[in-house]
mmCIF file of C-alpha atoms in Angstrom:
data_model
loop_
_atom_site.group_PDB
_atom_site.id
_atom_site.type_symbol
_atom_site.label_atom_id
_atom_site.label_comp_id
_atom_site.label_asym_id
_atom_site.label_seq_id
_atom_site.Cartn_x
_atom_site.Cartn_y
_atom_site.Cartn_z
ATOM 1 C CA MET A 1 -37.334 -27.595 14.499
ATOM 2 C CA ARG A 2 -38.410 -27.685 17.995
ATOM 3 C CA ASN A 3 -39.316 -24.612 19.641
ATOM 4 C CA ILE A 4 -37.721 -24.713 23.629
ATOM 5 C CA ARG A 5 -36.708 -22.603 26.689
ATOM 6 C CA PRO A 6 -33.459 -23.964 27.234
ATOM 7 C CA LEU A 7 -32.972 -24.466 30.771
ATOM 8 C CA LEU A 8 -29.274 -26.474 30.652
ATOM 9 C CA LEU A 9 -28.451 -27.365 26.916
ATOM 10 C CA ILE A 10 -24.912 -29.604 27.252
ATOM 11 C CA CYS A 11 -23.239 -30.009 23.845
ATOM 12 C CA LEU A 12 -21.392 -33.239 23.306
ATOM 13 C CA GLY A 13 -19.094 -33.905 20.669
ATOM 14 C CA ALA A 14 -18.776 -32.053 17.378
ATOM 15 C CA SER A 15 -20.916 -28.486 16.612
ATOM 16 C CA PRO A 16 -23.738 -28.969 15.305
ATOM 17 C CA ALA A 17 -22.671 -27.149 12.087
ATOM 18 C CA ALA A 18 -19.817 -29.272 11.467
ATOM 19 C CA HIS A 19 -19.603 -30.599 7.873
ATOM 20 C CA SER A 20 -18.282 -34.144 7.037
ATOM 21 C CA ASP A 21 -16.667 -35.091 4.197
ATOM 22 C CA SER A 22 -14.832 -38.332 4.862
ATOM 23 C CA VAL A 23 -15.222 -39.231 8.607
ATOM 24 C CA ASN A 24 -18.322 -39.689 10.730
ATOM 25 C CA VAL A 25 -19.278 -36.344 12.790
ATOM 26 C CA TYR A 26 -21.258 -37.115 15.534
ATOM 27 C CA SER A 27 -22.940 -34.021 17.859
ATOM 28 C CA GLY A 28 -25.600 -34.303 20.800
ATOM 29 C CA SER A 29 -26.967 -32.709 23.359
ATOM 30 C CA ILE A 30 -28.395 -33.399 26.484
ATOM 31 C CA GLY A 31 -31.043 -30.705 28.061
ATOM 32 C CA GLY A 32 -33.807 -29.696 29.658
ATOM 33 C CA THR A 33 -36.482 -26.859 29.109
ATOM 34 C CA SER A 34 -39.340 -24.947 31.066
ATOM 35 C CA ASP A 35 -41.751 -25.878 28.897
ATOM 36 C CA PHE A 36 -41.842 -28.314 25.635
ATOM 37 C CA VAL A 37 -43.288 -26.578 23.160
ATOM 38 C CA PHE A 38 -43.245 -27.923 19.375
ATOM 39 C CA ARG A 39 -44.831 -26.191 16.593
ATOM 40 C CA GLY A 40 -46.995 -23.905 18.802
ATOM 41 C CA LEU A 41 -48.400 -26.348 20.526
ATOM 42 C CA SER A 42 -47.343 -27.520 24.510
ATOM 43 C CA LEU A 43 -46.617 -30.883 25.299
ATOM 44 C CA THR A 44 -46.290 -30.770 28.557
ATOM 45 C CA ARG A 45 -48.775 -28.000 29.471
ATOM 46 C CA GLY A 46 -46.658 -25.541 30.999
ATOM 47 C CA LYS A 47 -44.233 -27.981 32.829
ATOM 48 C CA PRO A 48 -40.441 -28.979 32.460
ATOM 49 C CA ALA A 49 -39.291 -31.370 30.524
ATOM 50 C CA ALA A 50 -36.045 -33.108 30.093
ATOM 51 C CA GLN A 51 -34.462 -34.046 26.374
ATOM 52 C CA ALA A 52 -31.665 -35.186 24.834
ATOM 53 C CA SER A 53 -30.826 -35.772 21.295
ATOM 54 C CA ILE A 54 -28.240 -37.212 18.668
ATOM 55 C CA ASP A 55 -27.219 -37.236 15.565
ATOM 56 C CA VAL A 56 -25.214 -39.202 13.383
ATOM 57 C CA GLU A 57 -23.716 -37.377 9.812
ATOM 58 C CA PHE A 58 -22.227 -39.585 7.613
ATOM 59 C CA PRO A 59 -20.054 -38.983 4.243
ATOM 60 C CA LYS A 60 -21.805 -37.976 1.671
ATOM 61 C CA GLU A 61 -24.058 -35.734 3.941
ATOM 62 C CA PHE A 62 -26.099 -38.022 4.390
ATOM 63 C CA TYR A 63 -27.156 -37.913 8.321
ATOM 64 C CA VAL A 64 -29.344 -39.906 10.796
ATOM 65 C CA GLY A 65 -30.400 -38.682 13.909
ATOM 66 C CA ALA A 66 -32.868 -39.446 17.426
ATOM 67 C CA PHE A 67 -34.149 -37.385 19.712
ATOM 68 C CA ALA A 68 -36.524 -38.583 23.681
ATOM 69 C CA ALA A 69 -38.330 -35.980 25.797
ATOM 70 C CA THR A 70 -40.543 -36.170 28.900
ATOM 71 C CA CYS A 71 -44.379 -35.385 27.911
ATOM 72 C CA ASP A 72 -47.835 -34.419 29.582
ATOM 73 C CA PRO A 73 -50.026 -33.198 26.660
ATOM 74 C CA ASN A 74 -53.107 -33.695 28.150
ATOM 75 C CA PRO A 75 -55.525 -33.128 31.649
ATOM 76 C CA GLY A 76 -56.071 -36.806 32.042
ATOM 77 C CA PRO A 77 -53.873 -39.587 30.674
ATOM 78 C CA SER A 78 -50.546 -39.054 28.515
ATOM 79 C CA PRO A 79 -48.041 -40.359 27.365
ATOM 80 C CA PRO A 80 -44.850 -40.553 29.376
ATOM 81 C CA PHE A 81 -42.366 -39.895 26.831
ATOM 82 C CA GLU A 82 -42.040 -38.888 22.937
ATOM 83 C CA ILE A 83 -39.526 -40.610 20.742
ATOM 84 C CA ASP A 84 -38.332 -39.549 17.930
ATOM 85 C CA PHE A 85 -35.782 -41.030 14.792
ATOM 86 C CA TRP A 86 -34.993 -39.597 11.306
ATOM 87 C CA ALA A 87 -32.647 -40.185 8.511
ATOM 88 C CA GLY A 88 -32.207 -37.853 5.232
ATOM 89 C CA ARG A 89 -30.276 -36.432 2.966
ATOM 90 C CA TYR A 90 -28.607 -32.663 2.101
ATOM 91 C CA TRP A 91 -27.306 -31.189 -0.680
ATOM 92 C CA ARG A 92 -25.102 -28.168 -1.923
ATOM 93 C CA VAL A 93 -26.416 -26.893 -5.028
ATOM 94 C CA SER A 94 -24.270 -23.518 -5.023
ATOM 95 C CA GLU A 95 -22.638 -21.922 -2.449
ATOM 96 C CA ALA A 96 -25.891 -20.278 -2.287
ATOM 97 C CA VAL A 97 -28.438 -22.642 -2.322
ATOM 98 C CA SER A 98 -28.914 -26.039 -0.367
ATOM 99 C CA THR A 99 -31.693 -28.825 -0.358
ATOM 100 C CA ASP A 100 -32.849 -31.432 2.041
ATOM 101 C CA LEU A 101 -35.202 -34.250 1.996
ATOM 102 C CA ARG A 102 -35.651 -35.987 5.706
ATOM 103 C CA ILE A 103 -38.119 -38.784 6.679
ATOM 104 C CA SER A 104 -38.865 -38.201 10.829
ATOM 105 C CA GLN A 105 -40.790 -40.825 12.445
ATOM 106 C CA TYR A 106 -42.663 -39.017 16.217
ATOM 107 C CA THR A 107 -43.769 -41.962 18.397
ATOM 108 C CA TYR A 108 -45.425 -41.745 21.885
ATOM 109 C CA TYR A 109 -44.754 -44.851 23.260
ATOM 110 C CA ASP A 110 -47.345 -46.449 26.543
ATOM 111 C CA ASP A 111 -49.827 -43.885 25.280
ATOM 112 C CA PRO A 112 -53.090 -44.297 26.903
ATOM 113 C CA ARG A 113 -55.435 -42.074 24.478
ATOM 114 C CA ARG A 114 -57.743 -43.293 21.505
ATOM 115 C CA VAL A 115 -56.451 -42.014 18.407
ATOM 116 C CA SER A 116 -52.986 -42.381 17.997
ATOM 117 C CA TYR A 117 -50.338 -39.370 17.965
ATOM 118 C CA ASP A 118 -47.901 -41.099 16.227
ATOM 119 C CA ARG A 119 -47.021 -40.465 12.692
ATOM 120 C CA THR A 120 -44.218 -40.347 10.095
ATOM 121 C CA GLU A 121 -43.621 -36.961 8.262
ATOM 122 C CA ILE A 122 -41.361 -36.438 4.432
ATOM 123 C CA THR A 123 -40.049 -32.769 5.288
ATOM 124 C CA GLY A 124 -38.134 -31.214 2.238
ATOM 125 C CA THR A 125 -36.165 -28.346 2.371
ATOM 126 C CA VAL A 126 -34.739 -25.307 -0.476
ATOM 127 C CA GLY A 127 -31.763 -23.113 1.973
ATOM 128 C CA TRP A 128 -30.553 -19.912 0.241
ATOM 129 C CA ARG A 129 -27.417 -18.868 1.605
ATOM 130 C CA ASN A 130 -28.216 -20.580 5.220
ATOM 131 C CA GLN A 131 -30.538 -17.864 6.262
ATOM 132 C CA LEU A 132 -33.700 -18.247 4.948
ATOM 133 C CA TYR A 133 -35.429 -21.568 4.288
ATOM 134 C CA LEU A 134 -38.492 -22.637 2.747
ATOM 135 C CA ALA A 135 -39.899 -26.654 3.517
ATOM 136 C CA ALA A 136 -42.910 -28.422 2.802
ATOM 137 C CA ILE A 137 -44.046 -31.607 4.933
ATOM 138 C CA TYR A 138 -46.103 -34.137 4.209
ATOM 139 C CA SER A 139 -47.337 -36.954 6.624
ATOM 140 C CA PRO A 140 -48.965 -39.946 5.052
ATOM 141 C CA ASN A 141 -50.532 -41.347 8.259
ATOM 142 C CA THR A 142 -51.437 -38.535 10.694
ATOM 143 C CA ARG A 143 -54.676 -38.924 12.428
ATOM 144 C CA ALA A 144 -54.084 -35.919 15.260
ATOM 145 C CA VAL A 145 -52.051 -33.526 16.798
ATOM 146 C CA ALA A 146 -53.173 -31.592 19.828
ATOM 147 C CA SER A 147 -53.108 -30.645 23.084
ATOM 148 C CA SER A 148 -56.598 -32.704 23.882
ATOM 149 C CA PRO A 149 -56.553 -35.611 24.545
ATOM 150 C CA GLY A 150 -58.022 -37.768 21.766
ATOM 151 C CA TYR A 151 -60.228 -39.803 24.221
ATOM 152 C CA GLU A 152 -64.055 -39.026 25.259
ATOM 153 C CA GLU A 153 -64.477 -38.700 28.746
ATOM 154 C CA GLY A 154 -65.195 -42.046 31.285
ATOM 155 C CA ASN A 155 -63.223 -43.985 28.518
ATOM 156 C CA ALA A 156 -59.450 -43.206 29.242
#
């Protein structure tokens, strides 16, 4: 999950906790944050960001979604926004145990850095009573993840 401090959040459609047995469930959000922080790294260097997301849950526990946010991760040239896409499936194994398998794509459009920060992640999660989760993430094409520029001085 993204670690954000929301300033404004407008929910669209159904609750994200809704469950789809026979109909599609749509949910989304539009909002802003005082600092876009993901996995402990600020993607706006302490500045505000606009964000939006949409999720569609299909019958049989399949889902897809997208997330977009403004960003400015580096003091020099930076990508202006991030767009993420995901698809997955979850299973209720028992009353207490659930599992989820997801593929996500993180994309930074117009990224001037010499090393691509675009990456794919495959995430497997096991949940216990919807309170405790254990996740493992594999990213076969991660080349750079940080708030450093990814380019040498003078080569921006």
